[in-house]
Amino acid sequence: MKILALTWEFPPRIVGGIARHVAELYPEIVALGHEVHLLTVEFGDAPAYEVVDGIHIYRLPVAPSNGFFDWVVKFNDAMGLYGGKLIKDAAENAEPFEVLHAHDWLVGDAAIALKRIFRIPLVATIHATEYGRNNGIRTEVQRYIHGKENLLTFEAWRVIVCTEYMKGEVNRAFLCPEDKVDVIANGIRAEKKQLPDDFDRASFRRHFAYDHEKIVYYVGRMAYEKGVQVLVEAMPKVLWEYPATKFVIIGGGNTSAYRRRVDELGVTKNVYFTGFMQDEDLDKFQTVADCAVFPSLYEPFGIVVLESFAAGVPVVVSNSGGLPEVVTHTKTGIVTQVNDPVSLAYGILEVVRYPDYAQWLRDNGRAQLEHRFLWPALAAETMAVLDQVVTERKTVAW
């Protein structure tokens, strides 16, 4: 099968989970014998065209723009024009594209235009929704994004989501029929967490904490929906019960409000804001940490949980969104009440105070990866959806 994929982020542009998702899914699809061409946006010095893990990557230049939404419009124009050229050339060479695969609303305009003009069926993977992020739609900006998401799910032949929670959300937010939606979990390349035998774990760990301290970390965007503020409010209770705790907050973005609150709570010496951390260092860091905390107010899935499983770090999460589907409470991690610092502190203390229990959670988390979250099996599930769409397309008039 020949597939044309569209995504606004792809390594080295990494903003959220989409970049890692597409960069790890499509190589497995290529390994199954399919051909993948991927349209994305230019980024720094990354090549305009290259083949990465068998994927043909096209990073397209974008005209100067006035703000975020103008940029989105202009890169959709670029994707539509270049995608049209690729489709025409492929058809002339008797190697036509058979399906379009779009990731989230930002590439929706280009994907829908290519679908309509060239009559190629479209599959959309919805990674999150504006409705879910904001617990409703209230502003003009939110209404604009919501409308784009709604149109993409309507125009798609089938819709892929990562959890049963997201299937329900797509149904509620867009009235998208449940029988049009397929649930396929996110995955991970667990091998990327395997470090060289000569890695000096103790020395690396001392960059972040004293030897006697337990490292409790958060990694992700500094966005309200990620619940970092809930973790900050939980810190004093954790430190009261277990003073030898170092909280490490990893991620780019504005942390001034969190730092201010940490200072007000009097726990500054136990908190380290690292800023953005490169993947190479993050892979090392996760292997020396004692507990990962993801207190999201909204989380469709949580790939960071899988990364923690692979690194052997016990996880504490909120019961928001799809997280309870990824983490089995008291078996592969601790699931706490959303937006509840006391509940979150209790979960963290369960991990840091009881090393044998923490090890049991680690072992179960790793086992869960093998059972549910490796990309080869998930790629096969994705191809089953695309194959269904291509087969149905051949049997009906456009």
PDB file of N, CA and C in Angstrom, residues 64-71 74:
ATOM      1  N   PRO A  64       6.286  33.582   5.034  1.00  0.00           N
ATOM      2  CA  PRO A  64       6.237  34.399   6.265  1.00  0.00           C
ATOM      3  C   PRO A  64       4.806  34.599   6.723  1.00  0.00           C
ATOM      4  N   SER A  65       4.600  34.439   8.018  1.00  0.00           N
ATOM      5  CA  SER A  65       3.234  34.458   8.524  1.00  0.00           C
ATOM      6  C   SER A  65       3.093  35.428   9.685  1.00  0.00           C
ATOM      7  N   ASN A  66       1.855  35.799   9.945  1.00  0.00           N
ATOM      8  CA  ASN A  66       1.541  36.737  11.014  1.00  0.00           C
ATOM      9  C   ASN A  66       0.795  35.999  12.121  1.00  0.00           C
ATOM     10  N   GLY A  67       1.540  35.332  12.982  1.00  0.00           N
ATOM     11  CA  GLY A  67       0.933  34.620  14.102  1.00  0.00           C
ATOM     12  C   GLY A  67       0.678  33.154  13.804  1.00  0.00           C
ATOM     13  N   PHE A  68       0.256  32.450  14.842  1.00  0.00           N
ATOM     14  CA  PHE A  68       0.124  30.990  14.780  1.00  0.00           C
ATOM     15  C   PHE A  68      -0.896  30.531  13.742  1.00  0.00           C
ATOM     16  N   PHE A  69      -2.089  31.091  13.764  1.00  0.00           N
ATOM     17  CA  PHE A  69      -3.143  30.595  12.878  1.00  0.00           C
ATOM     18  C   PHE A  69      -2.842  30.918  11.418  1.00  0.00           C
ATOM     19  N   ASP A  70      -2.213  32.056  11.165  1.00  0.00           N
ATOM     20  CA  ASP A  70      -1.784  32.366   9.797  1.00  0.00           C
ATOM     21  C   ASP A  70      -0.726  31.368   9.342  1.00  0.00           C
ATOM     22  N   TRP A  71       0.171  30.993  10.253  1.00  0.00           N
ATOM     23  CA  TRP A  71       1.197  29.984   9.950  1.00  0.00           C
ATOM     24  C   TRP A  71       0.545  28.650   9.600  1.00  0.00           C
ATOM     25  N   LYS A  74      -0.871  28.795   6.135  1.00  0.00           N
ATOM     26  CA  LYS A  74       0.152  28.803   5.089  1.00  0.00           C
ATOM     27  C   LYS A  74       0.860  27.458   4.959  1.00  0.00           C
TER      28      LYS A  74
END
